[in-house]
Tab-separated table of C-alpha atoms in Angstrom:
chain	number	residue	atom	x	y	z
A	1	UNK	CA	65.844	137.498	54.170
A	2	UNK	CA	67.643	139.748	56.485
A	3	UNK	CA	64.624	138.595	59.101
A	4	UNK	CA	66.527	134.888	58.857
A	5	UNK	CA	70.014	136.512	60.149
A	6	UNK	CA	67.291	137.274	63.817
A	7	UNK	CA	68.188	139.742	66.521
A	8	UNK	CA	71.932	140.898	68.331
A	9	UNK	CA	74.112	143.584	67.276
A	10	UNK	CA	75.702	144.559	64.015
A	11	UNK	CA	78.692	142.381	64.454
A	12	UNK	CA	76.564	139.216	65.279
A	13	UNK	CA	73.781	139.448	62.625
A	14	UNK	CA	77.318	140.304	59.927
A	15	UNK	CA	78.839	137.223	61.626
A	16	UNK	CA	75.668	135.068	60.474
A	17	UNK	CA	75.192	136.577	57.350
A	18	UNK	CA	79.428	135.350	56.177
A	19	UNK	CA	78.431	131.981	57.915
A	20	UNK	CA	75.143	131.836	55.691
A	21	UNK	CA	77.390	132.707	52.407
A	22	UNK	CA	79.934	129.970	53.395
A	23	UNK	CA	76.587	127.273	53.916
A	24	UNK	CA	75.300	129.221	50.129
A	25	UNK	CA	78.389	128.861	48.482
A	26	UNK	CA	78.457	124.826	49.404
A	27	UNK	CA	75.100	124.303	48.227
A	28	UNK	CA	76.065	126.347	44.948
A	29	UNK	CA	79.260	124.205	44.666
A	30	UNK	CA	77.021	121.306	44.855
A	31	UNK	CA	74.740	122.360	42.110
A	32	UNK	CA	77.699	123.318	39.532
A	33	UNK	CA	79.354	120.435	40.159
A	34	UNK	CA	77.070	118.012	38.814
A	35	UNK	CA	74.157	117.982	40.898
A	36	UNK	CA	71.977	119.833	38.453
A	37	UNK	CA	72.741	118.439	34.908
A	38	UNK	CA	75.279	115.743	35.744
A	39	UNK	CA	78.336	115.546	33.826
A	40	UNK	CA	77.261	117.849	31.176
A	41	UNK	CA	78.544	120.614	33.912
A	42	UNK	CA	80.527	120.683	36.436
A	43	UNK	CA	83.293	122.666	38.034
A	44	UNK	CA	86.230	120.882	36.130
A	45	UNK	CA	84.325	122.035	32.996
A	46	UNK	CA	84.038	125.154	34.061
A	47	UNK	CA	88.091	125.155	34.824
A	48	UNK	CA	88.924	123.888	31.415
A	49	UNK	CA	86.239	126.557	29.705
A	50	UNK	CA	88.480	129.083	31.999
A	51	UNK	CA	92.033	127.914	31.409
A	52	UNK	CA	90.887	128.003	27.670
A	53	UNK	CA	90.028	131.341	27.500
A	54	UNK	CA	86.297	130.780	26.553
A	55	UNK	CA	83.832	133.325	27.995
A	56	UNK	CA	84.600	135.997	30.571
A	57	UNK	CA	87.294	134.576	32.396
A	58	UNK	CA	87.108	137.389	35.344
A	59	UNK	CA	83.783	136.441	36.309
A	60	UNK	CA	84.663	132.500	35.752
A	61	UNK	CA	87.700	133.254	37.991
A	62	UNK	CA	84.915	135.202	40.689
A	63	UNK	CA	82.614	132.324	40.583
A	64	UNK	CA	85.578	129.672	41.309
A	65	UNK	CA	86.676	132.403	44.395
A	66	UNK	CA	83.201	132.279	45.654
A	67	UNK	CA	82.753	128.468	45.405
A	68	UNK	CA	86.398	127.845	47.351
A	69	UNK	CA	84.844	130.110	49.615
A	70	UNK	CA	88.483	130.765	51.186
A	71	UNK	CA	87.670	132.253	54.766
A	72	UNK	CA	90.001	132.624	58.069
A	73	UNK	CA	89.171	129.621	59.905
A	74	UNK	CA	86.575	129.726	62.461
A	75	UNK	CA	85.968	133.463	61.923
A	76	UNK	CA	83.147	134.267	61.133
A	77	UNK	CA	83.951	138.237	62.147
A	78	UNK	CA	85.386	139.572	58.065
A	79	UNK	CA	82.511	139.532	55.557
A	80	UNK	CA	83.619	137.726	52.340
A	81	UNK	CA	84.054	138.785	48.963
A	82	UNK	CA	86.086	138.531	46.294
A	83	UNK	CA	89.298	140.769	47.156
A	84	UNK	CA	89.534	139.486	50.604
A	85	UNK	CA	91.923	136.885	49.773
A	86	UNK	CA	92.742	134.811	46.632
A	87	UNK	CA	94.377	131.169	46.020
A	88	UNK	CA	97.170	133.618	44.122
A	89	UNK	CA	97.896	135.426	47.418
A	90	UNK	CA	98.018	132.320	49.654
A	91	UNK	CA	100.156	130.914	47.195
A	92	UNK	CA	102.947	133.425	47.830
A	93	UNK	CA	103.099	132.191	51.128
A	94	UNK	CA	101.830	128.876	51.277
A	95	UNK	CA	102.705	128.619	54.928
A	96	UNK	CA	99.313	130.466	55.666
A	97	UNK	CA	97.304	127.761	54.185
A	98	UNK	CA	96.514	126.145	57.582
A	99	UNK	CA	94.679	129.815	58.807
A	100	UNK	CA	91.929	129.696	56.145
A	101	UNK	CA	88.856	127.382	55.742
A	102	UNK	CA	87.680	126.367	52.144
A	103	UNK	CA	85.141	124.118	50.604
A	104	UNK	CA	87.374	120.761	50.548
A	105	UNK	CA	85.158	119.375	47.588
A	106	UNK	CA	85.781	122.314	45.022
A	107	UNK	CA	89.789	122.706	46.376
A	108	UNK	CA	89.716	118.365	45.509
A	109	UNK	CA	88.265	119.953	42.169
A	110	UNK	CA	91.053	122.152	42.052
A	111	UNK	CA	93.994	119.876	42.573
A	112	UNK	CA	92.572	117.213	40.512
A	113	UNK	CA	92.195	119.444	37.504
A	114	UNK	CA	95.449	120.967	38.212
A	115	UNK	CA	94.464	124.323	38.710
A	116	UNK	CA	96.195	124.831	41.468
A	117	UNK	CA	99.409	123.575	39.488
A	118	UNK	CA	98.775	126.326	36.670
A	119	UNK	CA	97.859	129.039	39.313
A	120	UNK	CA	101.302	128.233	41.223
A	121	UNK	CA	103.243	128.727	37.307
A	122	UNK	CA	101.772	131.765	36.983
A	123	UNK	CA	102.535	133.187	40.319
A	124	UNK	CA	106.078	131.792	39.847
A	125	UNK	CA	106.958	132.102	36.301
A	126	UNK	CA	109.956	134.504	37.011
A	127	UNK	CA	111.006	131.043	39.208
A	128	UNK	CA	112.091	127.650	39.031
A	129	UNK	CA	110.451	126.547	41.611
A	130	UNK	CA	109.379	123.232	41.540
A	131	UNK	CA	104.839	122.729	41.794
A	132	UNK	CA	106.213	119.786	44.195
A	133	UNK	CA	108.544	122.150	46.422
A	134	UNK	CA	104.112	123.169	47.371
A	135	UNK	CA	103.153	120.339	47.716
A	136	UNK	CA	105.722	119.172	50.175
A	137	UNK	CA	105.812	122.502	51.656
A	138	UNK	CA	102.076	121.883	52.453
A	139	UNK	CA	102.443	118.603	53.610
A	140	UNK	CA	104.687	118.998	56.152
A	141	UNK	CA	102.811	122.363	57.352
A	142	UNK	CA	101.586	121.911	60.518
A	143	UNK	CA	99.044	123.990	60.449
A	144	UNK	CA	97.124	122.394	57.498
A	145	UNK	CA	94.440	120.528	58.268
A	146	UNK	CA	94.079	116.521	58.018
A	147	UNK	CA	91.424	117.350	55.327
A	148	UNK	CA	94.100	119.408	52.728
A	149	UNK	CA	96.268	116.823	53.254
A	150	UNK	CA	95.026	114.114	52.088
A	151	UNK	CA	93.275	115.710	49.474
A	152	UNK	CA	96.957	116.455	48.474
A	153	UNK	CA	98.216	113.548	48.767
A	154	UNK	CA	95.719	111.950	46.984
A	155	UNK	CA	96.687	114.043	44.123
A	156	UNK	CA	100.468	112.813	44.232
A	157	UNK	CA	99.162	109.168	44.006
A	158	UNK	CA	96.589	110.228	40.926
A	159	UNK	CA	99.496	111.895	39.270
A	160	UNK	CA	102.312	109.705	40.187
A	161	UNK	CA	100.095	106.738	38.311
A	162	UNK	CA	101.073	108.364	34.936
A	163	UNK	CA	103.779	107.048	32.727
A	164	UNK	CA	105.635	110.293	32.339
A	165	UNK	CA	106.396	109.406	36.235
A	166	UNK	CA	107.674	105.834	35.568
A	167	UNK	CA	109.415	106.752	32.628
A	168	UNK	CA	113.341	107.941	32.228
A	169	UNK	CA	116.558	106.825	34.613
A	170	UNK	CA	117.650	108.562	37.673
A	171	UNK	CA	116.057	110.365	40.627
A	172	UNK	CA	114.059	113.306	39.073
A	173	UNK	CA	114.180	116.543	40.917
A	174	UNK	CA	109.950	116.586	41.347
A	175	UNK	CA	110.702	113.020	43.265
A	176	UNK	CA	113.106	113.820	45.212
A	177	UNK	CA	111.387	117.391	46.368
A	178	UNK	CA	108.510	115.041	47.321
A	179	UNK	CA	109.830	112.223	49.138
A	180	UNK	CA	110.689	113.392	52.083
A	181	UNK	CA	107.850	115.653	52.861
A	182	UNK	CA	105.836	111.814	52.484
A	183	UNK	CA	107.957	110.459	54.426
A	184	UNK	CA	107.151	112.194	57.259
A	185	UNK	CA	103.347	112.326	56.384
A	186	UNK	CA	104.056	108.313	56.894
A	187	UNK	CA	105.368	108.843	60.107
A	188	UNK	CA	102.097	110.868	61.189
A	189	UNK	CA	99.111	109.147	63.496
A	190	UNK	CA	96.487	109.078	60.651
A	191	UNK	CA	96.073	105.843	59.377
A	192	UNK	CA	94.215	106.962	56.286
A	193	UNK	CA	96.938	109.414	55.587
A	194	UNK	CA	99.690	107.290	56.001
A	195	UNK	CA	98.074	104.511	53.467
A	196	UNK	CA	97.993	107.187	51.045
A	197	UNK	CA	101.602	108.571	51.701
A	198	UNK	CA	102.732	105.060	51.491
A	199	UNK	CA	100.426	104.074	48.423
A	200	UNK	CA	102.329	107.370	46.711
A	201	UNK	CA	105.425	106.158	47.472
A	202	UNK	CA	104.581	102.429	45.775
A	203	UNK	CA	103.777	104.659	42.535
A	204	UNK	CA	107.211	106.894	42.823
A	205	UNK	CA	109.300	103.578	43.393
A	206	UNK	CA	107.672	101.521	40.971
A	207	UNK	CA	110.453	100.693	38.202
A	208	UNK	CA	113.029	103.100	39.703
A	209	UNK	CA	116.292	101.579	41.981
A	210	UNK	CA	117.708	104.592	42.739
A	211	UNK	CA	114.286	106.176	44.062
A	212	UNK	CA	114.079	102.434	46.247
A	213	UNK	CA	117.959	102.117	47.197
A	214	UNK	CA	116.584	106.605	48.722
A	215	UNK	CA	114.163	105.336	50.245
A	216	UNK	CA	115.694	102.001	51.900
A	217	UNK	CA	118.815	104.689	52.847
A	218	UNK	CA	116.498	106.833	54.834
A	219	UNK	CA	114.672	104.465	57.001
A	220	UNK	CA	111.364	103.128	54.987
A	221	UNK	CA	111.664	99.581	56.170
A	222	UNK	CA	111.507	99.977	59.633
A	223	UNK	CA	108.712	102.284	59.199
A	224	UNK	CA	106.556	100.105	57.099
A	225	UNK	CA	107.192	96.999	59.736
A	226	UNK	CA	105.647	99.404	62.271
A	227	UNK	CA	103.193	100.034	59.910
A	228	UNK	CA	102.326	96.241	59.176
A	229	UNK	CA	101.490	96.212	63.023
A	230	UNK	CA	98.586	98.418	63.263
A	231	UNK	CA	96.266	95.707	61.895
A	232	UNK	CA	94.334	97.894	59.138
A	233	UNK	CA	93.941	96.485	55.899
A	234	UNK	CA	94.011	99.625	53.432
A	235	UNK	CA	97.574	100.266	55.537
A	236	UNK	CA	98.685	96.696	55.047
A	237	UNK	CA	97.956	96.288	51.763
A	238	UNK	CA	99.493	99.581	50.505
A	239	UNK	CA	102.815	98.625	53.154
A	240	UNK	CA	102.281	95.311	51.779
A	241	UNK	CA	102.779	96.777	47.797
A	242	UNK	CA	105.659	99.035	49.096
A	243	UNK	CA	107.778	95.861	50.453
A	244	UNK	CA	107.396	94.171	47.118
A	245	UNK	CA	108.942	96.815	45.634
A	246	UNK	CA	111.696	97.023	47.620
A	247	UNK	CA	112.506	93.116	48.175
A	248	UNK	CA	113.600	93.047	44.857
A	249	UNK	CA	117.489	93.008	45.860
A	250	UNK	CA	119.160	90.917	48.383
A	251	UNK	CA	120.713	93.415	50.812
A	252	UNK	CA	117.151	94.877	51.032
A	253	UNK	CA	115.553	92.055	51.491
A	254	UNK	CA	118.299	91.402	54.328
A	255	UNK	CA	117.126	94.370	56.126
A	256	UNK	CA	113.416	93.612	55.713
A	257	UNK	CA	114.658	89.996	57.851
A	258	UNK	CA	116.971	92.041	60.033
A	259	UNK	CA	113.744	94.320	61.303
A	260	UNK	CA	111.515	91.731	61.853
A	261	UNK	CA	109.382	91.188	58.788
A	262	UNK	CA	109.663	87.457	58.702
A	263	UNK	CA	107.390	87.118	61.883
A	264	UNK	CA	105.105	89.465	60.654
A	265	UNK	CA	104.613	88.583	57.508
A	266	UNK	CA	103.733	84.902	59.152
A	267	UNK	CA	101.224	86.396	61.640
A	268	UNK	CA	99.341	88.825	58.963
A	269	UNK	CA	99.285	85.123	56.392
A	270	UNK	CA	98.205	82.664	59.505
A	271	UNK	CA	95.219	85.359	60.549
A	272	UNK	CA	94.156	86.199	56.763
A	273	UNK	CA	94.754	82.870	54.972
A	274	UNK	CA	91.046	81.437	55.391
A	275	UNK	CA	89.323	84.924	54.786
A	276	UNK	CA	87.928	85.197	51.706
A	277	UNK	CA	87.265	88.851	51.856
A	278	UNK	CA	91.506	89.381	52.708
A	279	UNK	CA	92.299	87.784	48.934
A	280	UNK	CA	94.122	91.627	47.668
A	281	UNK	CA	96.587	90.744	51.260
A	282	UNK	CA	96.580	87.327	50.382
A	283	UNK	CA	98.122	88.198	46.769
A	284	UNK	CA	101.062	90.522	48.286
A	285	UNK	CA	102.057	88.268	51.317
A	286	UNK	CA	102.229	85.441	48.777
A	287	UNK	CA	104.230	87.876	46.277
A	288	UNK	CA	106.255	89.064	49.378
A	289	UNK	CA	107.122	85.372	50.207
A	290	UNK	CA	108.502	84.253	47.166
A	291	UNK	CA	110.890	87.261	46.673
A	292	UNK	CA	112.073	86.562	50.212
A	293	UNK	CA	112.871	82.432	49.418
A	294	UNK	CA	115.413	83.968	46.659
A	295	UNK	CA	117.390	84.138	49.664
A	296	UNK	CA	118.560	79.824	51.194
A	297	UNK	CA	118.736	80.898	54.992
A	298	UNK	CA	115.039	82.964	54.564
A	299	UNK	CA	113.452	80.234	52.260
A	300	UNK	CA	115.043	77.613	55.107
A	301	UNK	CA	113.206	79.785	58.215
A	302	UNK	CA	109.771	80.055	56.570
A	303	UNK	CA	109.930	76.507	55.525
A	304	UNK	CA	111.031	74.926	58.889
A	305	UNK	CA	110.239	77.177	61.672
A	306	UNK	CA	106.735	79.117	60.436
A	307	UNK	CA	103.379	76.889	58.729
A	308	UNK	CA	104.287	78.915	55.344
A	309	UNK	CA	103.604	76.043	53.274
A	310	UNK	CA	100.637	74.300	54.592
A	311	UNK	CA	98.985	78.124	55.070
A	312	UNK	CA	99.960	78.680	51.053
A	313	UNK	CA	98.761	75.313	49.883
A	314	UNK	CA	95.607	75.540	51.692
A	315	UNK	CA	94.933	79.280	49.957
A	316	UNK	CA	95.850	78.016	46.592
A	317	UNK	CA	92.988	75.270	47.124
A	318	UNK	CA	90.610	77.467	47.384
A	319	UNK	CA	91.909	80.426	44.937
A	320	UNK	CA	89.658	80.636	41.307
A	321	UNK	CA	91.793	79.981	38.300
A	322	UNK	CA	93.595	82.708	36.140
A	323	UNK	CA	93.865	85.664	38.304
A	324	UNK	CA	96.508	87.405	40.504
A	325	UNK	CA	96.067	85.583	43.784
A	326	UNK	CA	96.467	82.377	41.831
A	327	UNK	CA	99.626	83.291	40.062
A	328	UNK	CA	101.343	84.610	43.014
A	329	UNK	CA	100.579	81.251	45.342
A	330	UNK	CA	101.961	79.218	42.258
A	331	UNK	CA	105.278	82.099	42.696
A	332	UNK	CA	105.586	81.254	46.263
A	333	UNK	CA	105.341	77.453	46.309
A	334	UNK	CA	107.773	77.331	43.169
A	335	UNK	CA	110.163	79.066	45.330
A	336	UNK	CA	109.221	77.611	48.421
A	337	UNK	CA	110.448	74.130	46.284
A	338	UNK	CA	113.911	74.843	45.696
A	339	UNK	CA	114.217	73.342	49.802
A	340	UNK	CA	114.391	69.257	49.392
A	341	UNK	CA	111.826	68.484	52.059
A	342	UNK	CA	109.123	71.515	50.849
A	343	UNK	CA	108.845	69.558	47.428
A	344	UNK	CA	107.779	66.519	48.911
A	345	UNK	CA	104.888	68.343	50.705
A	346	UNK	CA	104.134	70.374	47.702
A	347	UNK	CA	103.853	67.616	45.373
A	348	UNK	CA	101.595	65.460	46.948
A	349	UNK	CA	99.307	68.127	47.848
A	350	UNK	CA	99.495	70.660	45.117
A	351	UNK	CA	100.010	68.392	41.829
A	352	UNK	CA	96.582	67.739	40.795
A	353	UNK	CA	95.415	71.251	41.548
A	354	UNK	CA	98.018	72.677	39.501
A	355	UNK	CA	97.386	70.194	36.628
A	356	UNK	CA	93.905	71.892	36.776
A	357	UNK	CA	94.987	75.444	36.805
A	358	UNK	CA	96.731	74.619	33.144
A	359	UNK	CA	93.663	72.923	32.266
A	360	UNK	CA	91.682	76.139	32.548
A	361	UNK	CA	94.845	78.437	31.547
A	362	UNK	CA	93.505	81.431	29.717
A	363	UNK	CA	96.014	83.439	27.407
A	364	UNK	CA	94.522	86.853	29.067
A	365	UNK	CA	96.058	85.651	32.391
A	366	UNK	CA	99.489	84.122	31.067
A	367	UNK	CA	101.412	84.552	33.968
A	368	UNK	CA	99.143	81.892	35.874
A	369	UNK	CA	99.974	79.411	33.345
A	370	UNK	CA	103.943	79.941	33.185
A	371	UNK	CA	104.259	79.622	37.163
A	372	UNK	CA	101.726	76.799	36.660
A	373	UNK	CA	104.452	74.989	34.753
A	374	UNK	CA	107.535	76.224	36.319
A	375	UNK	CA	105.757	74.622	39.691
A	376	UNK	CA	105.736	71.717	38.189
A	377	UNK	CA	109.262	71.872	36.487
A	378	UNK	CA	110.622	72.170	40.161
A	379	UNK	CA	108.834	69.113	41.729
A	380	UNK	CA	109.725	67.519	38.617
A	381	UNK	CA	113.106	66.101	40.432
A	382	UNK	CA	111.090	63.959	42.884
A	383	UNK	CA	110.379	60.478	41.186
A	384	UNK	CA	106.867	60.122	42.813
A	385	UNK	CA	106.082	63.655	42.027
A	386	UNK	CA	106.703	62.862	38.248
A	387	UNK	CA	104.263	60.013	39.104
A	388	UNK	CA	101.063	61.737	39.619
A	389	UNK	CA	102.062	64.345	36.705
A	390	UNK	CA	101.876	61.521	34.008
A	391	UNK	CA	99.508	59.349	36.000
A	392	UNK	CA	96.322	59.090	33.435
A	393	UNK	CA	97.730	61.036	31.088
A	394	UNK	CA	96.423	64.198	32.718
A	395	UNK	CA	99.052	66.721	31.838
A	396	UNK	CA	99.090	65.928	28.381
A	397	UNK	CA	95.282	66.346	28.625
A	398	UNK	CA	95.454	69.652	30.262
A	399	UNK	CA	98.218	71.223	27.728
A	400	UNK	CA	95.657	70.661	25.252
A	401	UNK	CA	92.671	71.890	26.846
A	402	UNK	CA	93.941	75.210	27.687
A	403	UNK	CA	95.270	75.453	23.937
A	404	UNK	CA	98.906	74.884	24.145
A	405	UNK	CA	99.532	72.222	22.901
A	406	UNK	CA	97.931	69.812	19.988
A	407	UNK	CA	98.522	66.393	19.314
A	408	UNK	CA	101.300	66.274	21.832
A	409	UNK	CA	103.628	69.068	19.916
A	410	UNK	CA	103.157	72.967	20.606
A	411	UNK	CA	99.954	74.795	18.866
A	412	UNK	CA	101.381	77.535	16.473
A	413	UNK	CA	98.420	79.160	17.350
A	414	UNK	CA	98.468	79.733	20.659
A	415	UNK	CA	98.221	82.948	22.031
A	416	UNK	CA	100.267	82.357	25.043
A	417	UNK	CA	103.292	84.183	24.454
A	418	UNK	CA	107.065	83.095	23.249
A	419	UNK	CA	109.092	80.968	25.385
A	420	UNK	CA	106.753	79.250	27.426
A	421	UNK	CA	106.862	75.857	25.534
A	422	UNK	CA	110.114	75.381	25.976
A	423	UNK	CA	109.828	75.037	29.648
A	424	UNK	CA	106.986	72.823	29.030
A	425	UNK	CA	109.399	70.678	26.777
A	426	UNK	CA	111.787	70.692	29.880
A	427	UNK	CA	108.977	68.855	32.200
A	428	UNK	CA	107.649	66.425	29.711
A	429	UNK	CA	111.429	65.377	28.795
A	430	UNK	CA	112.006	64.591	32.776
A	431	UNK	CA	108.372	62.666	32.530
A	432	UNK	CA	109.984	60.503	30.002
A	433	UNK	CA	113.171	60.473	31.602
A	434	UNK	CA	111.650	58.939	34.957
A	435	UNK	CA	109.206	56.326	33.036
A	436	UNK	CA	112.234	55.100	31.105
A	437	UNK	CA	114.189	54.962	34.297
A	438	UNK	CA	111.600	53.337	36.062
């Protein structure tokens, strides 16, 4: 073998040899994790064996070393081995991270399986320093590598997905530490590493005011308007999930107007509406525009100045039954008819369609059905509207084929949910009301 390192001086033929381990320990890392029995070993078993205590956790602790392969970057010069430098050390000074090369597949191992969480608790169990206070500490290191960032901001948005995240009132400490360091990851030029700053953020919001009123305080809505401009779907989609979340109040949705959303929001619906593979956008923008017509003046501007409606109507003929996209098109028209003229349009259009969304209502999906009828409820106040609802009995006929109703009354057994039938009673008392009139 030492033939293979071929001819040059001591330092050179060393220099090959620590590039040869780094290419040996990959392919090892390849075969432990997985690629020789599977998932019947790999290296997050071989964590869990080690943070258990099970077998001889020095040389489990030697084999993870050699697999992480932790090296000073692009030097070739020091020979590896297992007291040259540890995750421990590095952890000590975390600033140093960006001078070493590792293998990025066993340190994704690593974070995922939180290893690198329990190695930081041991180093600072005398502390209370926050795992977090790391992690933001890394990300906004610029010395780290694109690579170790995203891998660790990948783990924020695996671990932020957990209820114990969502859960409890406040601000807690662990968000707060990381906020700001994703913040500026979100201001960075790496479009794949901004989507998952801002998909992070969408998870850390999610449920909590006082983490959106932070985050609207500090600037996130301009950000994710410049953002919506750069045209990439993962980043508008994510951007897209972070406005919903914070349009849910009226001064914020005032400063989502007052920075230019409207206009955008227009541009990314009129170039996505008939692309099929753009449905995931489709569902937010639609989402996105209903919050915003809680608001007169906003509902009034997308009605009368933008092709909102027509663009909305036109998706929700072509949207299958009983699914997100659906429900969220039947959100946005309902709200987009609370404006006189828009339920004219919408009725006409929309009424027969809708009718055949409750015909196919499914209880798994009962949020389709409830905006379904709540559509309906609101164009319910236009006499010709009412018209086409009752014409050949084809409400009445679609209550009853999606198992709500029976013999004209409410079915005890449907599995629809509580509260629903009385807004159905609501729409076929105006039904009545008009054919009585009439």
């Amino acid at each position: 073998a030492e033939s293979l390192l071929g001819d040059g001086t001591k330092s050179e033929r060393e220099e090959r040899r620590s590039a040869w381990y780094q290419r040996i320990s990959k392919y090892l890392a390849f075969c432990v994790d997985g690629g020789l029995l599977g998932e019947r070993f790999t290296i997050g078993a071989l964590l869990q064996a080690m943070h258990r205590g099970v077998g001889e956790i020095k040389v489990l602790r030697t084999v993870v070393k050699f697999l992480l392969h932790l090296m000073p970057d692009g030097d070739f010069s020091k020979k590896w081995s297992p007291s040259f430098v540890s995750l421990s050390q590095l952890l000590h000074e975390p600033e140093s991270f960006g001078k070493y090369s590792f293998n990025r597949s066993v340190m994704r191992v690593l974070l995922i399986e939180n290893h690198l969480a329990s190695e930081w608790k041991r180093v600072q169990r005398s502390s209370d320093a926050l795992y977090e206070s790391l992690i933001a500490g890394l990300l906004t290191n610029d010395g780290l590598g694109l690579t170790m960032k995203t891998l660790i901001c990948r783990q924020i948005l695996e671990n932020t997905s957990t209820n114990d995240w969502k859960a409890g009132e406040g601000e807690p400490p662990r968000i707060k530490v990381l906020v700001p360091a994703l913040l500026e990851v979100m201001g960075g030029s790496s479009l794949s590493l901004t989507s998952c700053a801002t998909a992070a953020l969408v998870n850390l919001s999610c449920g909590k005011d006082v983490v959106k009123s932070s985050l609207v305080q500090v600037g996130v809505i301009p950000m994710c308007m410049r953002q919506l401009k750069s045209k990439d779907d993962d980043l508008t989609l994510y951007t897209l999930y972070l406005l919903v979340n914070l349009s849910k109040l009226p001064h914020h949705r005032a400063i989502v107007v007052r920075n230019g959303g409207v206009p955008l929001l227009v541009d990314i619906l009129t170039s996505s509406y008939q692309n099929v593979r753009k449905q995931k956008i489709l569902t937010e923008v639609a989402s996105l525009v209903g919050q915003l017509c809680n608001d007169p003046e906003i509902r009034t501007v997308l009605s009368d100045d933008y092709p909102v409606v027509l663009c909305l109507l036109w998706v929700n003929d072509q949207a299958p039954p009983n699914g997100k996209l659906k429900s969220k098109l039947l959100f946005a028209l309902r709200q987009l008819a609370a404006g006189g003229q828009n339920k004219f349009k919408i009725g006409e259009h929309a009424i027969v369609n809708v009718i055949e969304q409750i015909a196919q209502a499914r209880p798994k999906f009962p949020d389709c059905l409830a905006n379904a009828i709540l559509l309906l409820l609101a164009l319910s106040s236009i006499s010709s509207n009412v018209s086409i609802m009752a014409r050949q009995d084809r409400l009445t006929q679609a209550l009853e084929s999606c198992g709500l109703a029976k013999q004209g009354q409410e079915n005890p057994a449907h599995k629809f949910g509580p509260g629903l039938w009385e807004k159905v009673e609501l729409l076929l008392v105006r039904i009545r009301e008009e054919f009585v009139m009439g």
